[in-house]
Short mmCIF file of C-alpha atoms in Angstrom, two decimals:
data_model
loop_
_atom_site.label_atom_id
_atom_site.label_comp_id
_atom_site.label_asym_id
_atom_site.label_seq_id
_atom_site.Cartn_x
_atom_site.Cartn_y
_atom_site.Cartn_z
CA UNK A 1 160.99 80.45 66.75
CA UNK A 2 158.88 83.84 67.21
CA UNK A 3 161.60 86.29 66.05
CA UNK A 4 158.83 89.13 66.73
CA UNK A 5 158.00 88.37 70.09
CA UNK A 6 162.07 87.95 70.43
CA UNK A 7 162.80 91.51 68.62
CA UNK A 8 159.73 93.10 70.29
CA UNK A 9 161.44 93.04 73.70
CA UNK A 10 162.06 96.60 74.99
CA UNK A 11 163.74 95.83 78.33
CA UNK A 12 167.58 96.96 77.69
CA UNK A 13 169.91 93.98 77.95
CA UNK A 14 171.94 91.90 76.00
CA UNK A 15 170.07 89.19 74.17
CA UNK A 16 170.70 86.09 71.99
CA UNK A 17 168.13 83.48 70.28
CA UNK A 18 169.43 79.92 70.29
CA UNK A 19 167.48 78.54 67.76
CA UNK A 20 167.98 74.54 68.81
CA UNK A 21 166.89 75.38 72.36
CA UNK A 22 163.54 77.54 70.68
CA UNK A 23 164.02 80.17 73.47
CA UNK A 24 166.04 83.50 73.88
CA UNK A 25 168.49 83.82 76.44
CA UNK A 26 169.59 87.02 78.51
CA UNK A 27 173.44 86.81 79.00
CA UNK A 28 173.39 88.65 82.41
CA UNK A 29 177.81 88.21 82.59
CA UNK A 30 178.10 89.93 79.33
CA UNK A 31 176.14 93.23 80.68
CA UNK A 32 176.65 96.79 78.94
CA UNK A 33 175.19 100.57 79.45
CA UNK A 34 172.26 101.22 76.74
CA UNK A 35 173.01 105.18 76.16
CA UNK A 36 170.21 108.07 74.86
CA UNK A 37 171.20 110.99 72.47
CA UNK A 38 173.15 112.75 74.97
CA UNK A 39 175.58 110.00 75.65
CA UNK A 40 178.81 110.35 73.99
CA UNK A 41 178.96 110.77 70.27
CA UNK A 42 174.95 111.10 70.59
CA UNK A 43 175.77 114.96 71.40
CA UNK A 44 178.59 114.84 68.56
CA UNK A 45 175.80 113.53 66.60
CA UNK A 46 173.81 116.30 67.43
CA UNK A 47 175.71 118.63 66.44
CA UNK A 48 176.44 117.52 63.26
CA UNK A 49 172.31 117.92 62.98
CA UNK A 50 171.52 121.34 64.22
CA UNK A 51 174.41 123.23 63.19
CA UNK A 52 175.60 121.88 59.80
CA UNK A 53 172.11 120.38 58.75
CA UNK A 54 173.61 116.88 58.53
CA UNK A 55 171.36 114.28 59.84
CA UNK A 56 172.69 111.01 60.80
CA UNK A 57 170.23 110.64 63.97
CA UNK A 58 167.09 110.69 62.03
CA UNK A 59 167.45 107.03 60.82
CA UNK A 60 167.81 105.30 64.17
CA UNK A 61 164.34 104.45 64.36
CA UNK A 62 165.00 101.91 61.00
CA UNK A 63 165.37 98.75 61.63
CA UNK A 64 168.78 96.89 59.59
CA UNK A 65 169.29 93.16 59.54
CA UNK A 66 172.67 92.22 58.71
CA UNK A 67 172.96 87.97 57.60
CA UNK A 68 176.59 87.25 58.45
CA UNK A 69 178.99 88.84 60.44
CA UNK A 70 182.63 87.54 59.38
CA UNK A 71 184.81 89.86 57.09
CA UNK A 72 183.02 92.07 55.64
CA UNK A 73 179.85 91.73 58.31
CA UNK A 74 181.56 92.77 61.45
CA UNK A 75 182.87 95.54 59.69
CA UNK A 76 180.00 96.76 58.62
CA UNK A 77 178.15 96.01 61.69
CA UNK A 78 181.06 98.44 63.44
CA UNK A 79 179.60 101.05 60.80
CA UNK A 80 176.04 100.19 61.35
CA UNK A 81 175.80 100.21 65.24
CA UNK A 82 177.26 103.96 65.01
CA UNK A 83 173.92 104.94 62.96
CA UNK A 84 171.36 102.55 63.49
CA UNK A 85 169.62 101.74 67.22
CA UNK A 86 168.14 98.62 66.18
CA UNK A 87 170.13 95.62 64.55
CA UNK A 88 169.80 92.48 64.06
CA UNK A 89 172.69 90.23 63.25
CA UNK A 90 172.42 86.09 61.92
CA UNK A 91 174.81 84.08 61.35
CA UNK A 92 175.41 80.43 62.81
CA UNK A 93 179.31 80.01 63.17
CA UNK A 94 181.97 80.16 65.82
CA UNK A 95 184.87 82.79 66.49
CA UNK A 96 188.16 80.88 65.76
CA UNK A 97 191.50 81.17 65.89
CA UNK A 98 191.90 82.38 62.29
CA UNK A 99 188.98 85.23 62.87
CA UNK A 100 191.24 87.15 65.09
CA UNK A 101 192.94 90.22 63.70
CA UNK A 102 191.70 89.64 60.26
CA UNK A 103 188.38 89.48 60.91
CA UNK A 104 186.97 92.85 63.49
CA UNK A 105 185.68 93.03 66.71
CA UNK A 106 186.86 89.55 67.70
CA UNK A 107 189.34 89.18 70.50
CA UNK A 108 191.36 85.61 71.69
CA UNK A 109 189.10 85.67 74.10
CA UNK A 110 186.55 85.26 72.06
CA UNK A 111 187.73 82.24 70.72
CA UNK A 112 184.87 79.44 70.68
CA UNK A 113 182.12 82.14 71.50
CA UNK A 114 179.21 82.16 68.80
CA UNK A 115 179.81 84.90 66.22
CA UNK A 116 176.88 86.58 66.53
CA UNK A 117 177.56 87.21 70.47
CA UNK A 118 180.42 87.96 70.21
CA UNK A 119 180.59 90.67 67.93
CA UNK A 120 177.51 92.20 68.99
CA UNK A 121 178.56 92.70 72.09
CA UNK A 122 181.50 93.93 71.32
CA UNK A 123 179.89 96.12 68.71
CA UNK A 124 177.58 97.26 71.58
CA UNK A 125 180.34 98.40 73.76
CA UNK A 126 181.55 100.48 71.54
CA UNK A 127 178.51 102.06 70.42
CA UNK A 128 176.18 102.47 73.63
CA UNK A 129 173.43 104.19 71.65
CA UNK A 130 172.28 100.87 69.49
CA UNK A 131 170.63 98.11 70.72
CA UNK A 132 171.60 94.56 68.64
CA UNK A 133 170.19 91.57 68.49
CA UNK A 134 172.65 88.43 67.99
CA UNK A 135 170.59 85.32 66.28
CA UNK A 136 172.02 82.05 65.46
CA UNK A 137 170.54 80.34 62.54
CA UNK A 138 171.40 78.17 59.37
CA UNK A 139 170.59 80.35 56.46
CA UNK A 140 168.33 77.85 54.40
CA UNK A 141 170.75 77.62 51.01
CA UNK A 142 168.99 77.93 47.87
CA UNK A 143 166.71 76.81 46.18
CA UNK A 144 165.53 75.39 49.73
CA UNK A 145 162.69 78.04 50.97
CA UNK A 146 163.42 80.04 53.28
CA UNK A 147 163.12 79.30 57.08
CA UNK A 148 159.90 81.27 59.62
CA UNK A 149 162.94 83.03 61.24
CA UNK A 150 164.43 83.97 57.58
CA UNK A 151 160.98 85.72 57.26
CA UNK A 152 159.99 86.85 60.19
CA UNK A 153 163.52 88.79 60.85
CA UNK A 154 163.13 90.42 56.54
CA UNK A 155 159.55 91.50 57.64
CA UNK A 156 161.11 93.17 61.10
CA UNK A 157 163.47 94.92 58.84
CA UNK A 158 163.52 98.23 56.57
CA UNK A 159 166.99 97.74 55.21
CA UNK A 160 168.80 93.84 54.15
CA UNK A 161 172.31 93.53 54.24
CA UNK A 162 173.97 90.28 53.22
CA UNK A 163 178.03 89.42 53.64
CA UNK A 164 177.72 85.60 53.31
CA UNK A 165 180.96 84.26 51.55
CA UNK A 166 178.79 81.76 49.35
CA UNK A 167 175.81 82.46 46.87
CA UNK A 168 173.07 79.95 47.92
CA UNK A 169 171.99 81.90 51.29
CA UNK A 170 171.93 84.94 49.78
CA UNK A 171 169.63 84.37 47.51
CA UNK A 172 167.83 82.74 49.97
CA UNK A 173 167.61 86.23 51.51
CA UNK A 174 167.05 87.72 47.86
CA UNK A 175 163.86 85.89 47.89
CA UNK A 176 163.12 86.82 50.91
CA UNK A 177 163.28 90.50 50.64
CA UNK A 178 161.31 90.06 47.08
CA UNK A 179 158.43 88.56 48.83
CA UNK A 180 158.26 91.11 51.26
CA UNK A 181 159.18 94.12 49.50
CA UNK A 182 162.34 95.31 51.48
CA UNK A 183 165.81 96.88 49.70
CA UNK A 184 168.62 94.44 49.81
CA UNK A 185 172.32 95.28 49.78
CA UNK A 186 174.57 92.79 49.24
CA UNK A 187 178.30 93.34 49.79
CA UNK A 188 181.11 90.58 48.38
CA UNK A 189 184.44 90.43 47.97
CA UNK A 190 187.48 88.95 46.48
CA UNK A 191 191.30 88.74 46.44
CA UNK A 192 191.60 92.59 45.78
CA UNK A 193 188.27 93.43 44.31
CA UNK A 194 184.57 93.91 46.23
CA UNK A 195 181.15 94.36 44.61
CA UNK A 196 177.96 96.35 46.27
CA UNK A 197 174.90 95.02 44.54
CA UNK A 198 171.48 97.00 45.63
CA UNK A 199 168.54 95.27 44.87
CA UNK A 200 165.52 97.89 45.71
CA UNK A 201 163.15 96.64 43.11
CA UNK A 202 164.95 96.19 39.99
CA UNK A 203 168.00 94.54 38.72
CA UNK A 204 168.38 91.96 41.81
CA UNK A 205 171.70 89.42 42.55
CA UNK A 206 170.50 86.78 40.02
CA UNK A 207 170.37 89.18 37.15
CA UNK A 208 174.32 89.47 37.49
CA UNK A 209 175.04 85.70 37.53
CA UNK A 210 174.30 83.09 34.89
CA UNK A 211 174.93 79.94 37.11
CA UNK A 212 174.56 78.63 40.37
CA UNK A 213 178.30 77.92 41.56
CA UNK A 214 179.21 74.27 43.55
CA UNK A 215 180.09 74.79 47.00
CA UNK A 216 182.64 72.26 48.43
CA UNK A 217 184.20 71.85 51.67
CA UNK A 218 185.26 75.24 53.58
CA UNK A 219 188.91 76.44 53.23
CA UNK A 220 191.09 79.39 54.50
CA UNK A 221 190.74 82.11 52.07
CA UNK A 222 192.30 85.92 51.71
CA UNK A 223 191.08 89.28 50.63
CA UNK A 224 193.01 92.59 50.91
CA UNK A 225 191.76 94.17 54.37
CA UNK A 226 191.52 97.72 52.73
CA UNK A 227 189.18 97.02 50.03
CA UNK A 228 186.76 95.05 52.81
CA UNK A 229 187.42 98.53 54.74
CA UNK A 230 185.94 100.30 51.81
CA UNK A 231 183.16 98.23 50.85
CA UNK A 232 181.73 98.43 54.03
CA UNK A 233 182.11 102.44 54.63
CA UNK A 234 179.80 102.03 50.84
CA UNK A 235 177.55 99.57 51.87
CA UNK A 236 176.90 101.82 55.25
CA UNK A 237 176.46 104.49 53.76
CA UNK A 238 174.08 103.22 50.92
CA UNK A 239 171.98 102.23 54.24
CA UNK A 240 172.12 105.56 55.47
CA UNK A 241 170.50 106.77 51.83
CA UNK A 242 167.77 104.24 51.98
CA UNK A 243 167.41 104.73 55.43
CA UNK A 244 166.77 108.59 54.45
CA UNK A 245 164.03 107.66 51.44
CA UNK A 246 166.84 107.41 48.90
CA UNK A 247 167.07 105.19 45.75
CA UNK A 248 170.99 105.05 44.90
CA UNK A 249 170.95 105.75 40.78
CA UNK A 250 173.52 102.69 40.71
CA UNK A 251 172.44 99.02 41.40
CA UNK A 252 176.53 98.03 41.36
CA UNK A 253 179.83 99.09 42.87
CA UNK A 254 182.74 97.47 41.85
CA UNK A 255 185.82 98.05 43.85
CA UNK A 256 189.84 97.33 42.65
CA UNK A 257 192.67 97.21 44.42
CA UNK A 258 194.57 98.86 41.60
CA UNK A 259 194.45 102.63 43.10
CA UNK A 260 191.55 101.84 44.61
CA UNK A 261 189.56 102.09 41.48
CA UNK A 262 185.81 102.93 42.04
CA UNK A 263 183.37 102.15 39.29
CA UNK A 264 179.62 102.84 39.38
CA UNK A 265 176.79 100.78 37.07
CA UNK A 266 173.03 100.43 36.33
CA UNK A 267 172.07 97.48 35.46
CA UNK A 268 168.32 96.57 34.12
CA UNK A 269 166.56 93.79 35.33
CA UNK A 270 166.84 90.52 33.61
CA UNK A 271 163.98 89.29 32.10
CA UNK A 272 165.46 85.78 31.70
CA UNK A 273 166.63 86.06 35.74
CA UNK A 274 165.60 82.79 37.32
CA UNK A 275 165.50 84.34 41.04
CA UNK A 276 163.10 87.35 40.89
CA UNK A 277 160.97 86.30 37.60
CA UNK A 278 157.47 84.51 37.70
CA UNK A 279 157.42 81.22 36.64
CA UNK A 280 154.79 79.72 34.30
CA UNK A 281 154.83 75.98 34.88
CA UNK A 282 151.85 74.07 32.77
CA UNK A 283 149.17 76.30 32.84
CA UNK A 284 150.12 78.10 36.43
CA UNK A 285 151.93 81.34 36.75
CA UNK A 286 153.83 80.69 40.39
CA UNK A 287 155.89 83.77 42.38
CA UNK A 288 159.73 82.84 42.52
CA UNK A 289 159.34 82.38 46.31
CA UNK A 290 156.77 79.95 46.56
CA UNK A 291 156.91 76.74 47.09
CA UNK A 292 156.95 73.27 45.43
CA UNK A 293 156.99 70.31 47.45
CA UNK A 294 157.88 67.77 45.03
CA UNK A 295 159.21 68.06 41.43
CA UNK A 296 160.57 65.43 39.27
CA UNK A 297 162.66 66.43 35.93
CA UNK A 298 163.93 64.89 33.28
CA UNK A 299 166.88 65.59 30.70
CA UNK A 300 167.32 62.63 28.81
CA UNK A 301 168.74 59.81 31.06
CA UNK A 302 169.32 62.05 33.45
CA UNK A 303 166.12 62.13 36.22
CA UNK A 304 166.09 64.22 39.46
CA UNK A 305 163.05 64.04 42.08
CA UNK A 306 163.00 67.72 44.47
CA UNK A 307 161.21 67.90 47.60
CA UNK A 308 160.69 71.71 48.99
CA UNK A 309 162.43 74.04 46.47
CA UNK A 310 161.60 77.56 45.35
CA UNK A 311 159.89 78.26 42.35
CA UNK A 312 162.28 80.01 40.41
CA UNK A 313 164.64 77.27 41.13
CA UNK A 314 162.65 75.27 37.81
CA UNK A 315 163.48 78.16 35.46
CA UNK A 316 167.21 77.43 36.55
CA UNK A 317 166.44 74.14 35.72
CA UNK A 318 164.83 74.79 32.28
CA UNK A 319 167.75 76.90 31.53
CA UNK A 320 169.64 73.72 31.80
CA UNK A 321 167.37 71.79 29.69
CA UNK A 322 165.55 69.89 31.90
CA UNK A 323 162.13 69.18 31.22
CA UNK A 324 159.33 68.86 34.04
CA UNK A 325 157.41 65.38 34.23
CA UNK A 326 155.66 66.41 37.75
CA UNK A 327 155.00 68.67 40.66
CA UNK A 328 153.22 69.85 43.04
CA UNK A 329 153.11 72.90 45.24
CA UNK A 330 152.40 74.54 48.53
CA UNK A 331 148.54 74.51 48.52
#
């Protein structure tokens, strides 16, 4: 799919990639006003700029792509699309029954619409001055490399933000953003506890985990509303700083339910990180996002042959004492 010549279009509209169909679509029943400056909270906007020196215009020309819009991503894309003009959003599910309320800008009758539609345009409506982009797409999982639309859609953007409920995609988009140099924020939550993990050079999500976790089959979870409220009014507004030239002094955020407790960290970079360290495999030194097409390990009895994994993936492999018989990579 050519995600450029899709995000290069500058007709106003409402657009949507389907990636089986390799084609984007114009959804001419779902239609909606594209505003200027002076159109509604544009002029409030404006305001706020040439009378009390706050600028929260300035930014719209930066480009955000937000990778999953479900409990935490659809509130933050309500944040984003009051800031940001351009956005695109990626995810690859469907608005269900159990979306509705909990989840935000979903109505019943979106029930059975793709995610990425539907809150866009209903992220659209209420903020005429943004223009979004709605992209479904499977999120390669790691260590799988990442897909032409993964990159093309990190190199179209200056700020990352990822809300996926399970590790392996996002640091699929960690790699990403590595290889092409662009600050990540990546926003999780819990029961009645959320984390806000920047990743603009330094420390990045690896360095904070020490395993890759199982994923099994999909089942109705719960998190406390609020703290997903708060996380997202952080995570937008950490945008907003990069957005401005800003480094945040914190690389963490950790949010409790108990008060609302707020705590801010630095973390260094891991030197023993298996996502965002080289990897020296007999003789080679590879970066973490390149690609091996076949691998073949052994630890003891225990032999596993890999076609088309990352890089870094072996160092998570050595760190489980697994020793490398073969490989190849991408040249």
């Amino acid at each position: 799919v050519e995600a450029t010549r899709f995000l290069s279009l500058n007709n106003p509209g409402f657009y949507h990639i389907d990636v089986d169909d390799v084609d984007y679509h114009i959804y001419e029943e779902r239609r909606f006003i594209v505003g200027d400056e002076t159109f509604g909270v544009g002029q409030r906007l404006g305001v706020l700029r040439e009378k009390h020196g706050i600028d929260l215009v300035g930014q719209r020309g930066k480009k955000v792509a937000l990778f999953g819009v479900g409990f935490l991503g659809t509130r933050i894309l309500r944040n984003l699309a009051k800031f940001f003009q351009n956005i695109v959003v990626i995810d690859y599910d469907y608005v269900g029954d159990e979306n509705i309320n909990y989840q935000d800008l979903y109505m019943i009758d979106d029930i059975g619409v793709d995610k990425t539609l539907a809150a866009s345009y209903n992220a659209a409506k209420l903020n005429p001055l943004s223009r979004i982009y709605a992209v479904r797409h499977v999120v390669p999982r790691y260590p799988e490399p990442a897909s032409r639309l993964v990159e093309e859609v990190v190199k179209w953007s200056d700020i990352v933000i990822t809300t996926f409920d399970t590790l392996p995609p996002r640091l699929t988009v960690q790699l990403t953003c590595l290889k092409f140099n662009k600050p990540l924020i990546d926003v999780a939550v819990g029961p009645d506890d959320a984390q806000i993990r920047v990743y603009t050079g330094e420390a990045c999500i690896g360095c904070y985990v020490s395993s890759l976790p199982q994923s099994g089959a999909r089942s109705i979870y719960a998190s406390h509303p609020l703290i997903a409220e708060a996380a997202s009014a952080i995570a937008t507004w950490i945008a907003l700083e990069i957005a401005h030239g800003g480094i945040p002094k914190f690389n963490r955020i950790y949010l409790s339910n108990g008060g609302l407790n707020i705590e801010k960290n630095y973390w260094p970079k891991d030197s023993n990180c298996f996502i965002c360290n080289d990897v020296d495999i007999i003789g080679k030194k590879l970066k973490p996002y390149e690609i091996i097409t076949h691998l073949k390990v052994r630890r003891e009895d225990d032999v596993r042959e890999l076609n088309y994994v990352v890089a870094s993936y072996i160092r998570y492999l050595q760190r489980l004492k697994f020793e490398i018989e073969n490989w190849r990579d991408g040249t």
